[in-house]
Coordinates of C-alpha atoms and ligand atoms in Angstrom, one line a residue:
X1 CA -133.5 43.1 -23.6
X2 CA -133.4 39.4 -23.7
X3 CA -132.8 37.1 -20.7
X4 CA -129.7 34.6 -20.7
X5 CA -131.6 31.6 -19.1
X6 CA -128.4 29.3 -18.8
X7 CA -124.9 28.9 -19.9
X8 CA -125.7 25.8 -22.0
X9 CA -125.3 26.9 -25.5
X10 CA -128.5 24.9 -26.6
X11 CA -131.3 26.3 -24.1
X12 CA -130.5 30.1 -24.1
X13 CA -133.3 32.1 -25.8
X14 CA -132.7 35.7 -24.8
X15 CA -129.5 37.2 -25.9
X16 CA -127.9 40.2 -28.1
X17 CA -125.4 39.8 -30.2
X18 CA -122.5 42.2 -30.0
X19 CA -120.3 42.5 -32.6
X20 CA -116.8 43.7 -31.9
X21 CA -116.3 47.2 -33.3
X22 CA -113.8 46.5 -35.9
X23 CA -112.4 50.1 -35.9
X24 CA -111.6 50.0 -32.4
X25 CA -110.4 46.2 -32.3
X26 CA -108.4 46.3 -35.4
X27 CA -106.0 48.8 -33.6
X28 CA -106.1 46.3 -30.4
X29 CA -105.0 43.8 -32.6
X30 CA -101.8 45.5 -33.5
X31 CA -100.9 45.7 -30.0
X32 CA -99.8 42.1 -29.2
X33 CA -96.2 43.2 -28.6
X34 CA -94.6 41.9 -31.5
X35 CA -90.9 43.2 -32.6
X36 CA -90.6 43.3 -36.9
X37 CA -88.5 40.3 -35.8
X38 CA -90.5 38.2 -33.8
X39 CA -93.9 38.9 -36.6
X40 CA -91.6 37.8 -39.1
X41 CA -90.8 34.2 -37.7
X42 CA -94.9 34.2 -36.9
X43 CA -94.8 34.5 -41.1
X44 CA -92.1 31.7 -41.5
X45 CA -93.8 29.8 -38.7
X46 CA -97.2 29.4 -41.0
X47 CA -94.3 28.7 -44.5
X48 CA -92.8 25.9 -42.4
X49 CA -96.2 24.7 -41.5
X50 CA -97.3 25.0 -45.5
X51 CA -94.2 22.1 -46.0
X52 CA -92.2 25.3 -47.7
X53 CA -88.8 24.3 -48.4
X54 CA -87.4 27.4 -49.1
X55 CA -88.3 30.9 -47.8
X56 CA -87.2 34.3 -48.8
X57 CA -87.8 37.4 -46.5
X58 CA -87.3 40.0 -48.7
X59 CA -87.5 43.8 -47.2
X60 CA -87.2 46.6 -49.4
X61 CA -86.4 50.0 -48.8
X62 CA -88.3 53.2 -50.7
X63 CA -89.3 55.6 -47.9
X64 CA -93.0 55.0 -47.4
X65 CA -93.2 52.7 -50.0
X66 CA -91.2 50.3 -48.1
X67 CA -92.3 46.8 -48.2
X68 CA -91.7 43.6 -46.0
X69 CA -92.1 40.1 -48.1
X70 CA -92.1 36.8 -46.7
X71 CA -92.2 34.0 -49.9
X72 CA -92.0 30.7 -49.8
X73 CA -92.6 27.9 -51.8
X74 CA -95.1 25.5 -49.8
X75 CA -98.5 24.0 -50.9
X76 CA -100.4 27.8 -51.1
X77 CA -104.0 28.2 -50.4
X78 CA -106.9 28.3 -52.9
X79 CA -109.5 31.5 -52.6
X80 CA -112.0 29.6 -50.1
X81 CA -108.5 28.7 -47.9
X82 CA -106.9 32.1 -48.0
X83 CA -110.8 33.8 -46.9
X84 CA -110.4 31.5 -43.9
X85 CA -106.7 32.3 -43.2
X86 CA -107.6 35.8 -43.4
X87 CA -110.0 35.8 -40.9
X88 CA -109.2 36.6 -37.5
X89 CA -109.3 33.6 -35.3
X90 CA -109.6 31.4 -37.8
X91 CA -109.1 27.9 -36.0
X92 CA -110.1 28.0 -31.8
X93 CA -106.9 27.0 -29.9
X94 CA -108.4 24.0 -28.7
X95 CA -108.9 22.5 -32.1
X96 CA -106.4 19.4 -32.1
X97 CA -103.1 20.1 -34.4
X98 CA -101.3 18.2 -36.9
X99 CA -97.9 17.2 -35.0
X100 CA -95.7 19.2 -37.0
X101 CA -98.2 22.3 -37.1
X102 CA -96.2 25.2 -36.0
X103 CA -99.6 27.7 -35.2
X104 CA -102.4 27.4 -32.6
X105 CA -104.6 30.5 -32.2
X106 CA -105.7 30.9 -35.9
X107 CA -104.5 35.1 -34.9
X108 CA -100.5 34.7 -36.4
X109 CA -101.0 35.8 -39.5
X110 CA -102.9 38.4 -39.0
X111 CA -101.6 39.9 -35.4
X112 CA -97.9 39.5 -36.3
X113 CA -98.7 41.5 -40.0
X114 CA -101.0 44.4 -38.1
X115 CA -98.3 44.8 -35.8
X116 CA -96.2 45.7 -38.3
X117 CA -98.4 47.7 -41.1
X118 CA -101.3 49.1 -42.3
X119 CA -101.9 46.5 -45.4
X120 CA -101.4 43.1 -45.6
X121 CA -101.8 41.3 -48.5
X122 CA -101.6 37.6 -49.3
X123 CA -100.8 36.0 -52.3
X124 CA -101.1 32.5 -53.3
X125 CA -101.7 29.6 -55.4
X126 CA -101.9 25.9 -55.0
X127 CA -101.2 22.6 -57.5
X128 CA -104.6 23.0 -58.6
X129 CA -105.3 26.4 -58.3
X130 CA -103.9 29.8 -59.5
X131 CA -103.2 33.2 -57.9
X132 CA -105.6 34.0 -55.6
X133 CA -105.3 36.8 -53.2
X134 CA -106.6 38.6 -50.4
X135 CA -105.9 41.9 -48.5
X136 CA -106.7 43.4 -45.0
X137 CA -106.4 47.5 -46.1
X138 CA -106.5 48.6 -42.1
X139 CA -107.4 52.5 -43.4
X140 CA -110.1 50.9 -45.3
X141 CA -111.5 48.8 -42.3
X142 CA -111.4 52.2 -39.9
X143 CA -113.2 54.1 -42.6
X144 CA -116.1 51.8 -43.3
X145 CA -116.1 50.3 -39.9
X146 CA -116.5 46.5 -40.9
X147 CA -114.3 44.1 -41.2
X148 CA -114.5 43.9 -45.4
X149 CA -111.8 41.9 -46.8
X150 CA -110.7 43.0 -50.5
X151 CA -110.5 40.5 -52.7
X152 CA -109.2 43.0 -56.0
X153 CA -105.8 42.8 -56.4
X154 CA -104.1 45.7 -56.9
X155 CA -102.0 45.4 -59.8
X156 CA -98.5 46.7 -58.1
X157 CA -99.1 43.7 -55.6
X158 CA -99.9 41.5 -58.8
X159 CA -96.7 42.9 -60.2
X160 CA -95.1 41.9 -56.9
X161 CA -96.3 38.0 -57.3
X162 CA -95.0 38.1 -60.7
X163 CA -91.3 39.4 -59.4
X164 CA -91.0 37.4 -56.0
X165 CA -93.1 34.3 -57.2
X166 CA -94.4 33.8 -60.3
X167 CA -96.5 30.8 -61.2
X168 CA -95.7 27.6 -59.6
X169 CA -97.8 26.5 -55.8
X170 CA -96.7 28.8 -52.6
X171 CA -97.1 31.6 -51.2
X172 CA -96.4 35.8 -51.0
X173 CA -97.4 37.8 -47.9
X174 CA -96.9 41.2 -48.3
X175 CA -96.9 43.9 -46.1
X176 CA -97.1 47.2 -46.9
X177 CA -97.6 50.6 -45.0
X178 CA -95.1 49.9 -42.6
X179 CA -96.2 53.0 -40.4
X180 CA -94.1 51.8 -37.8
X181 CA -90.8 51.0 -39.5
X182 CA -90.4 54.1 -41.4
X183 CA -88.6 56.4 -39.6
X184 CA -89.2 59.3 -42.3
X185 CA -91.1 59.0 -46.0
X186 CA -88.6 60.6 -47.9
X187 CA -86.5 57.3 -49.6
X188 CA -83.7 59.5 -50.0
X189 CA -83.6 59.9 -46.1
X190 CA -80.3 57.8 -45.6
X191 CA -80.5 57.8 -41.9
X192 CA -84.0 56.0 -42.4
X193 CA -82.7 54.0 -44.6
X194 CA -79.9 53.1 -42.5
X195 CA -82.3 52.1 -39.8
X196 CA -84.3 49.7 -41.8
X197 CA -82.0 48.1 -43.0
X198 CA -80.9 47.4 -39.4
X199 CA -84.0 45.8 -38.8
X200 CA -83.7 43.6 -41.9
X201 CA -80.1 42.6 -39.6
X202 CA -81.8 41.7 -36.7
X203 CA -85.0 39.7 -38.8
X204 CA -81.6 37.7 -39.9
X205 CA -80.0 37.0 -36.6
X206 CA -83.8 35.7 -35.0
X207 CA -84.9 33.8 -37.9
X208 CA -81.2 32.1 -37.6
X209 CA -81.7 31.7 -33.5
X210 CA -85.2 30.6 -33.8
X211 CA -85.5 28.3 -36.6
X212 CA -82.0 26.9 -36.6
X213 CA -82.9 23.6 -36.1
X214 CA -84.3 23.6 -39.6
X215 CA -81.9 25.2 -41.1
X216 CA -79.7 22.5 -40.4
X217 CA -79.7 18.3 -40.4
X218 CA -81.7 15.7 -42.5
X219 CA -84.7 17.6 -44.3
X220 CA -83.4 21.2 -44.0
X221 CA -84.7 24.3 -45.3
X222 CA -83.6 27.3 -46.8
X223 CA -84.3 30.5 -45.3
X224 CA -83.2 33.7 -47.0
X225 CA -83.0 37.7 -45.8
X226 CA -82.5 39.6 -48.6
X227 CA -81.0 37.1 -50.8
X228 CA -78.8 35.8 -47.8
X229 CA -79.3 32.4 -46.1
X230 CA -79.9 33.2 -42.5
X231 CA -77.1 31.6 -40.3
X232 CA -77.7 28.9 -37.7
X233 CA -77.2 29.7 -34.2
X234 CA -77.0 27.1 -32.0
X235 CA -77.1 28.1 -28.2
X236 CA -75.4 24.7 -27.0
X237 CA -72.1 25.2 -29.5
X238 CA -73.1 21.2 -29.7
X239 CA -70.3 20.7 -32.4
X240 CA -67.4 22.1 -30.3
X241 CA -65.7 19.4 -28.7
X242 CA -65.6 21.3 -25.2
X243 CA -68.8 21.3 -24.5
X244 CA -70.4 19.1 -22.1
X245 CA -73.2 17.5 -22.1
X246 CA -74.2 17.7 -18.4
X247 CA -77.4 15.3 -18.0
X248 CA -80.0 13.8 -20.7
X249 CA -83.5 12.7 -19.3
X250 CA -87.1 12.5 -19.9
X251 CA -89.5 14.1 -17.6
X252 CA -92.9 13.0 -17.7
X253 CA -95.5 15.4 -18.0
X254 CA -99.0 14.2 -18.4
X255 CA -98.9 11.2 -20.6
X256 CA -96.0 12.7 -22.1
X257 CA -92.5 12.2 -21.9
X258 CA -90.2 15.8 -22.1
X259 CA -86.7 15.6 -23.1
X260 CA -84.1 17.8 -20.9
X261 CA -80.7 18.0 -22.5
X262 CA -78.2 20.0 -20.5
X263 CA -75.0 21.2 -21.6
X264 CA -72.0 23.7 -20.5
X265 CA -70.8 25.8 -23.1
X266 CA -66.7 26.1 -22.8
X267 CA -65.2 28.7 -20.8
X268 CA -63.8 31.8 -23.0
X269 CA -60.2 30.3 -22.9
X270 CA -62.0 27.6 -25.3
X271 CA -63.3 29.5 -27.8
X272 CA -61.9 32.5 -30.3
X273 CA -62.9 35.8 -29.9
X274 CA -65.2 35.4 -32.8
X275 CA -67.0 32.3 -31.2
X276 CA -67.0 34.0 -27.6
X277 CA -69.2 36.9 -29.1
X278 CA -71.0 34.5 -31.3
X279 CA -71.7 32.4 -29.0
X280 CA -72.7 35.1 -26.5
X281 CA -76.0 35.5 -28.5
X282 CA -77.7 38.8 -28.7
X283 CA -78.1 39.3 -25.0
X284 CA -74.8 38.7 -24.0
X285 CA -73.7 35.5 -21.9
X286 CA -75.2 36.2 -18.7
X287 CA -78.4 37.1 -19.9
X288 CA -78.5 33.7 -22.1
X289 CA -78.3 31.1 -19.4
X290 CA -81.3 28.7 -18.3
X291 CA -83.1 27.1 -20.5
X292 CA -83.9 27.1 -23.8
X293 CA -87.6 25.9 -24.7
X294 CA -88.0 24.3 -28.5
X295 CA -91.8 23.4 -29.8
X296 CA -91.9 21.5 -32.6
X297 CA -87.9 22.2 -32.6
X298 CA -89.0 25.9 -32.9
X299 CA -87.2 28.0 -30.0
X300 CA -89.8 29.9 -28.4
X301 CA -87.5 31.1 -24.7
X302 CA -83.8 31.6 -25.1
X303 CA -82.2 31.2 -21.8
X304 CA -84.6 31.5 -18.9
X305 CA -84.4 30.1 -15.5
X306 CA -88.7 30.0 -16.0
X307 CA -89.2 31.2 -12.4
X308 CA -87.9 28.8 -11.1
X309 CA -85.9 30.8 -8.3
X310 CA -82.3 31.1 -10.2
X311 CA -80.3 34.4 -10.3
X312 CA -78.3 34.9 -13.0
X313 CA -74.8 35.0 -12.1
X314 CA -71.7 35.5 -13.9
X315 CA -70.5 32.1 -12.9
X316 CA -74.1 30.1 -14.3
X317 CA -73.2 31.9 -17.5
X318 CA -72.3 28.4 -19.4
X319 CA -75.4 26.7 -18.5
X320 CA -77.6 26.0 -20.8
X321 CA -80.5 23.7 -20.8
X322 CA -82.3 22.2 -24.0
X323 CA -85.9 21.4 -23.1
X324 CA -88.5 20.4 -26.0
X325 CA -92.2 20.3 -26.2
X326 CA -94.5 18.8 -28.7
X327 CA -97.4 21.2 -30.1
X328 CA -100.0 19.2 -27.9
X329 CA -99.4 20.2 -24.2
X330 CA -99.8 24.4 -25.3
X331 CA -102.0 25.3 -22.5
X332 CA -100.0 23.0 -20.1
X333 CA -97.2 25.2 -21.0
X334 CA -99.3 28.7 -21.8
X335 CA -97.9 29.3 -24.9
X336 CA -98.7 33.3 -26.1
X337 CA -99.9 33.8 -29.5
X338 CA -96.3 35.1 -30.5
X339 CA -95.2 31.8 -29.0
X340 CA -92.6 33.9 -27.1
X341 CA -93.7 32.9 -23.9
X342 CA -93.6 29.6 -22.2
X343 CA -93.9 28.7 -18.3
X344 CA -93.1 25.5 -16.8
X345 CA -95.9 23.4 -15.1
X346 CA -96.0 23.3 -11.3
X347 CA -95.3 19.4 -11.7
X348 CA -92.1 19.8 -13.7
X349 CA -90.8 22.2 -11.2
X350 CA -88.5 20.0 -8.8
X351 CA -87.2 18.2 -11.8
X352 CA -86.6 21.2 -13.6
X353 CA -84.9 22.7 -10.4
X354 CA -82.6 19.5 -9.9
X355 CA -81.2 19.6 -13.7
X356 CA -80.4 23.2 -13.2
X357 CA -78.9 22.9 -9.7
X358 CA -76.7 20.4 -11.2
X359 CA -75.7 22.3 -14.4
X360 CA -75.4 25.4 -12.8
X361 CA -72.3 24.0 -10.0
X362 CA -70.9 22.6 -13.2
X363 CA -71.0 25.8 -14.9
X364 CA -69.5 27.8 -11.8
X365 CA -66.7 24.4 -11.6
X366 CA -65.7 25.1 -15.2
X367 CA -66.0 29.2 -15.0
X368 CA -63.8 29.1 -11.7
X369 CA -61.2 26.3 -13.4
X370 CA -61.1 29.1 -16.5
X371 CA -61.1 26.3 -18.7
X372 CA -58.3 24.7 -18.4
X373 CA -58.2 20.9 -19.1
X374 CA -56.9 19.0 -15.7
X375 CA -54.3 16.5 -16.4
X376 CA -56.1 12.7 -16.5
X377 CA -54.4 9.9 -14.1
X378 CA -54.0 6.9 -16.3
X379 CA -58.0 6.0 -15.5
X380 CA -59.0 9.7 -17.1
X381 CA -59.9 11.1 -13.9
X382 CA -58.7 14.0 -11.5
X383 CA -58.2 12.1 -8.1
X384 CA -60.3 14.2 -5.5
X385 CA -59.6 15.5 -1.8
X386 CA -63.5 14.5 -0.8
X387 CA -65.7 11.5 -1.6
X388 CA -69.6 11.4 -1.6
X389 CA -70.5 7.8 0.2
X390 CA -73.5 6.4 1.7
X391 CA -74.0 5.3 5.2
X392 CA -76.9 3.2 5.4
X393 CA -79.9 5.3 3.7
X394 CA -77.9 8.5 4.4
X395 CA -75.0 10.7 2.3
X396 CA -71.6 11.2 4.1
X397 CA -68.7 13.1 2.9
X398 CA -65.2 11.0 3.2
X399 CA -61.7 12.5 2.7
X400 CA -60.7 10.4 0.0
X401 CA -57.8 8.1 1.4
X402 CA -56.8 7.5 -2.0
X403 CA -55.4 10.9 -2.3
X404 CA -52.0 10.7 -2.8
X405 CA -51.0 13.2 0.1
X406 CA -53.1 11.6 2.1
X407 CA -52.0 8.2 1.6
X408 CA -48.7 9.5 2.5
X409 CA -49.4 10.8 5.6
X410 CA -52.0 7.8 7.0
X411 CA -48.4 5.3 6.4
X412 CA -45.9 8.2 8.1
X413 CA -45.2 7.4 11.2
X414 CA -47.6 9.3 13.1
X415 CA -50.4 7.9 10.5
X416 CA -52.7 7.1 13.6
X417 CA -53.2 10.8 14.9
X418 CA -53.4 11.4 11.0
X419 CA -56.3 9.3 10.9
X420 CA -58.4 10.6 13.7
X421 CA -58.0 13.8 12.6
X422 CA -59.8 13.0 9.2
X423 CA -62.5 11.3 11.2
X424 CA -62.8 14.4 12.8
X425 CA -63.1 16.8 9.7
X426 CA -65.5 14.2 8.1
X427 CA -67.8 13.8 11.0
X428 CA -67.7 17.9 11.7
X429 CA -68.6 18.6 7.7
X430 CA -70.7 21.8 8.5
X431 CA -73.2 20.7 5.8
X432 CA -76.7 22.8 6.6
X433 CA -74.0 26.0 6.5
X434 CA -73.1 25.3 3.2
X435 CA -76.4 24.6 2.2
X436 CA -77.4 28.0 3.6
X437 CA -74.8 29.5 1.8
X438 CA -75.1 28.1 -1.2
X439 CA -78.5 28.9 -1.5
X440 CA -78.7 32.7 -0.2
X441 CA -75.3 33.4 -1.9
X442 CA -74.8 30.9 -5.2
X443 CA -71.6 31.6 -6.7
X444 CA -69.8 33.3 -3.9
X445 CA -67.8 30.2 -2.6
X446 CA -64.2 30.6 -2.6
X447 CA -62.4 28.4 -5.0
X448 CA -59.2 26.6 -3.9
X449 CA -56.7 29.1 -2.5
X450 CA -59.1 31.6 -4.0
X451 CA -58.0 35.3 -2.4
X452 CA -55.2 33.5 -0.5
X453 CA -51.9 35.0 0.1
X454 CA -49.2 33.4 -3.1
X455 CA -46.9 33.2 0.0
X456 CA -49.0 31.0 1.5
X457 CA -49.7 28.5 -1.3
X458 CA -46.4 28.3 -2.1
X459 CA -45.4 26.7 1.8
X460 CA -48.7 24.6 1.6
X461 CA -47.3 23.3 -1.8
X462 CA -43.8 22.7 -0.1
X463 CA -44.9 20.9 3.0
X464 CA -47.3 18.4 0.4
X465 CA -44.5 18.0 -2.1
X466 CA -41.4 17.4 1.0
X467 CA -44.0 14.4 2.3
X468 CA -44.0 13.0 -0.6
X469 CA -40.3 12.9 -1.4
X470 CA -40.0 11.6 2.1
X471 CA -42.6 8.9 1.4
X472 CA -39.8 8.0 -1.5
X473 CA -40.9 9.6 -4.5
X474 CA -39.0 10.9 -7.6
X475 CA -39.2 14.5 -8.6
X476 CA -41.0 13.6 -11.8
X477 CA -43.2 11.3 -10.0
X478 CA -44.5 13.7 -7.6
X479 CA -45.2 16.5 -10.3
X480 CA -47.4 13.9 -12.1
X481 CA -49.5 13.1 -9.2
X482 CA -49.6 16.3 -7.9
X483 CA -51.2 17.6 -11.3
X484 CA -54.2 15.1 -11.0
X485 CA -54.8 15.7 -7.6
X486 CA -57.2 17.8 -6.2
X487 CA -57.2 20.8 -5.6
X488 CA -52.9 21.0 -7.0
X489 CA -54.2 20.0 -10.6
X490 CA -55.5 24.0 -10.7
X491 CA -52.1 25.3 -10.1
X492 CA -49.6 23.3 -12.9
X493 CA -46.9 25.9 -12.8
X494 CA -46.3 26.7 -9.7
X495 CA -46.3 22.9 -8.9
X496 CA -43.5 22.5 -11.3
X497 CA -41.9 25.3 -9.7
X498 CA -41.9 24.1 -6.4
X499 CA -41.0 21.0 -7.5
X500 CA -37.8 22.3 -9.3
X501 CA -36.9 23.6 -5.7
X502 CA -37.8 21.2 -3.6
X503 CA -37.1 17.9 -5.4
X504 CA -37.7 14.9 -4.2
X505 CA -35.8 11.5 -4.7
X506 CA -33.4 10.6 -7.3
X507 CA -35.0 7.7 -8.9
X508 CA -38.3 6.3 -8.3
Ligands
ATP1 N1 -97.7 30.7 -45.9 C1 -98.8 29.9 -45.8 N2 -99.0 28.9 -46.6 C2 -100.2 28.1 -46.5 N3 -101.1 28.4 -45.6 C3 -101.0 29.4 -44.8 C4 -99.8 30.2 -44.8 N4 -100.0 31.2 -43.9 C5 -101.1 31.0 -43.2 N5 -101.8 29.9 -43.8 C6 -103.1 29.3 -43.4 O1 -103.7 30.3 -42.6 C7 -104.1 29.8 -41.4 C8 -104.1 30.9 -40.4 O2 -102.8 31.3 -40.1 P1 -102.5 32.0 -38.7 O3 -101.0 32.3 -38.6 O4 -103.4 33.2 -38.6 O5 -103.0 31.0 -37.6 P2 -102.3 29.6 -37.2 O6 -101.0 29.5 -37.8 O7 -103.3 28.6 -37.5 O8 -102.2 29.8 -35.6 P3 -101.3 30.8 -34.8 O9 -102.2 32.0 -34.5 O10 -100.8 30.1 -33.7 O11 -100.2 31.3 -35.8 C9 -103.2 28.7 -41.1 O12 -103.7 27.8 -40.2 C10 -102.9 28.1 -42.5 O13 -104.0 27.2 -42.8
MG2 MG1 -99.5 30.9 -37.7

C-alpha cells in the first residue's frame, strides 16, 4: 500500500483510489429525506434556474406505470450539458453562483428524483440543439454495479417528449418507477389511486407556498399541477389591510445587508372562515409562527423561531417574520441540499431575538384585544395609562398624566395626595419581576380585567365615569374619551352601559 506523504494535493505520491460502490451508494442517495413534495420544487428549483417561464408538473396515475413529470420551457441542455447534469455532484458547493441560481450542491436533480423512483429520465433540447436525453435506470446501476448512464432513449419516454413537449428549447424530467408512491400495482386499485392523487394535492399546495413569490408580481411564472396553476400562498396575508407591518430593517451579516420584514397577521375576527384556514397554512397557526426564510425569494423555513429560545404559544400565533438571503452566504446559513434547512448565524442572533421579542408582544397585544379596532382620539391614537420616558441614560415608566381620569383626579381637590401616590406606583414599578415573568412564562400575563369578577369592573367603570361627570363632563363626552383610553377602550359596551346609568352632565 502507498504512503499519503502530505495533505497538499500536489506532493502526495502514495495513495489508492477508492471508488464509491455505486450499488450501495445509489440506495444512500435516495435517503436524503425528501417528501414527493419537497423533490418536486428541487425539479422546479433547476426550471426556474433554466429562465423557464412556464412549468407543468404533470403526475399520472396507471398502477405501476405511474409517472411524475416536471416540464418546462427554459433554455434545455445539449447532450455534453445533460451528461454533466446527470452526474452526481456535478458542480462543488463552493463554486461561486449566478445571483439568481436557485441550486448549490450539483446533487438536486438527481437526490430529489432517486428519492422518489427507480428511473429518471431527462429530456431536453436547446435553441441550437435537438432532443437529447439521458437516463439513470437504478435496477440497471445495482445489476452491473457502475454508475453507467444510458443514453438510448426508450421510445415510450420519446413518445412522452413528443406529448408533454414537443420540439421547441426546454426541458422534460421524467420519473418513472415510483416504488415508493405506489401503494398497490394494480391501476384499477382505486384506493391507490386515491392516494396518489393526494400527493399530486399536496405537490400543489408546496409548489404554491414555496415559490409564491414567482408566481406572483412583475416577471411572473406559471406553474401548473395537472393542468392547474398552483395557487399563491402568502404567509404575511400582505394584501389584507389588517395586517401590520411590525418592523422593517437590514441586518448586516458579513458584508451583507439582510432584510427583516415583520408582520402580524389579523386576529380571526378579521378574516372569513375561508381565510382563517387558508391562512393557517398546512401546519395550522401555531405551528406557522417565527420566521419565514426566502433565498433567492424561494421559501426554504416556514415559520420557525430558528433556535432562537421562543416557544410557540397560542398567543405568538400572528407573528410572522419575513427574512431573505441572497444565494451567496449558503454555508453562513447551512443550507441542506433539499434547501429545507436554514439556521441563523451566531452574529445575527440578538438582532434576530429583538425583532421577535417585539413582534411576538404585538402578536399576544392583538390576540388578547381579539381584534377589535380601538376607537382613535382625533390624533389616531389610543391615549395610554403608562408612558415609557427616559431619565438621564436610563428607561422609567410614567403614569401618563394625560390620561383623562387621571387628569381629573390630579385637579380634584385632593389632587396633591393624588399625585404622590402616582410617584409612588412609578417609582415601585416591580420591573426585574416582570422581566422574570415574562421570560419563564411568555403569554401568561393577565390582560386588563382579565379573570376579574364583571361585578367588579362594572364599580371600577362607575367610580372613573362619576369623576368625570363631576370634573363637568357630558354624558356623550365621557363615552368618547372613555373609548380611547386605556385600558376602557377594550370594553365599548359596557362603557356605554355604564354610561347610560350613570350619566354625567347635561351639556358640555
Ligand atoms: N430543467 C433544467 N433545465 C436546464 N438545466 C438543468 C435543468 N435541471 C438541471 N439542469 C442542469 O443540471 C445541473 C445539475 O442540477 P442539480 O439540481 O443536480 O444541481 P444544482 O441545481 O446545480 O444544485 P443543487 O444540488 O443545489 O440543486 C444544473 O446546475 C443545471 O445546469
Ligand atoms: Mg438543483
Amino acid at each position: 500500500m502507498a504512503d499519503r506523504r502530505s495533505s497538499d494535493g500536489g506532493s502526495v505520491t502514495g495513495y489508492e483510489v477508492v471508488e464509491p460502490r455505486a450499488e450501495s451508494l445509489v440506495e444512500s442517495l435516495r435517503a436524503f429525506g425528501y417528501s414527493t413534495e419537497t423533490a418536486v420544487a428541487d425539479l422546479v428549483d433547476n426550471s426556474i434556474t433554466a429562465k423557464a417561464t412556464s412549468i407543468d408538473v404533470r403526475l399520472r396515475w396507471a398502477g405501476a406505470e405511474s409517472w411524475i413529470a416536471v416540464v418546462d420551457d427554459g433554455l434545455g441542455m445539449d447532450g455534453a450539458g445533460l451528461r454533466e447534469a446527470m452526474r452526481p455532484g456535478t458542480t462543488s458547493p463552493s463554486t461561486p453562483r449566478r445571483a439568481n441560481d436557485l441550486g448549490r450542491f450539483g446533487l438536486g436533480l438527481k437526490t430529489a428524483s432517486f428519492s422518489q423512483c427507480r428511473r429518471l429520465v431527462v429530456m431536453s433540447a436547446t435553441t441550437s440543439s435537438s432532443l437529447a436525453a439521458r437516463t439513470w435506470d437504478l435496477d440497471h446501476v445495482v445489476r452491473v454495479g457502475a454508475w453507467q448512464l444510458l443514453t438510448t432513449l426508450a421510445a415510450e419516454d420519446r413518445a412522452r417528449w413528443d406529448e408533454l413537449h414537443g420540439d421547441r428549447p426546454g426541458t422534460v424530467v421524467l420519473w418513472r418507477g415510483l416504488d415508493r408512491l405506489v401503494a398497490a400495482p394494480d391501476p384499477r386499485n382505486e384506493q391507490a389511486e386515491r392516494h396518489f392523487y393526494d400527493i399530486a394535492d399536496r405537490v400543489a399546495r408546496h409548489l404554491g407556498m414555496t415559490f409564491h413569490r414567482y408566481v406572483t408580481g412583475p416577471g411572473q411564472i406559471t406553474i401548473r399541477v395537472n393542468g392547474r396553476n398552483v395557487v399563491p400562498w402568502d404567509p404575511f396575508l400582505e394584501s389584507h389591510e389588517t395586517t401590520q407591518v411590525v418592523t422593517d430593517e437590514s441586518l448586516p451579516c458579513r458584508d451583507e445587508l439582510i432584510r427583516v420584514k415583520s408582520f402580524v397577521l389579523p386576529h380571526v375576527s378579521r378574516l372569513t372562515s375561508q381565510e382563517h384556514t387558508t391562512a393557517g397554512g398546512r401546519r395550522g397557526w401555531t405551528s406557522q409562527q417565527g420566521f419565514y426564510i426566502y433565498r433567492n425569494r424561494r421559501l426554504i423555513v416556514s415559520g420557525s423561531w430558528l433556535g432562537l429560545g421562543f416557544r410557540r404559544d397560542e398567543l405568538t400565533s400572528l407573528a410572522r417574520i419575513r427574512l431573505d438571503l441572497p444565494n451567496h452566504l449558503d454555508s453562513d446559513w447551512q443550507i441542506d441540499v433539499r434547501k429545507s434547512v436554514a439556521r441563523a448565524p451566531g452574529a445575527l442572533g440578538p438582532g434576530l431575538r429583538r425583532i421577535a421579542e417585539v413582534v411576538r408582544l404585538r402578536s399576544t397585544s392583538v390576540y388578547r384585544h381579539r381584534g377589535k379596532v380601538l376607537q382613535r382620539t382625533s390624533q389616531g391614537e389610543v391615549v395610554q395609562a403608562w408612558l415609557q420616558v427616559a431619565r438621564g441614560t436610563k428607561i422609567a415608566y410614567q403614569v401618563n398624566r394625560q390620561h383623562p381620569l387621571v387628569a381629573a383626579l390630579l385637579t380634584a381637590a385632593d389632587g396633591g395626595d393624588v399625585e404622590a401616590l402616582v410617584r409612588l406606583l412609578e417609582e415601585t414599578v416591580p420591573v426585574p419581576l416582570i422581566i422574570l415573568n415574562h421570560a419563564d412564562r411568555q403569554g401568561r400575563q393577565a390582560a386588563p380585567f382579565e379573570e376579574t369578577d364583571p361585578a367588579v369592573v362594572w364599580s371600577v367603570l362607575t367610580d372613573v365615569v362619576r369623576a368625570m361627570g363631576r370634573a363637568g363632563m357630558s354624558n356623550p363626552e365621557i363615552v368618547g374619551r372613555m373609548l380611547t383610553m386605556e385600558p376602557f377602550s377594550d370594553f365599548p359596551d359596557l362603557v356605554r352601559e355604564v354610561c347610560t346609568r350613570e350619566p354625567g352632565q347635561e351639556t358640555a
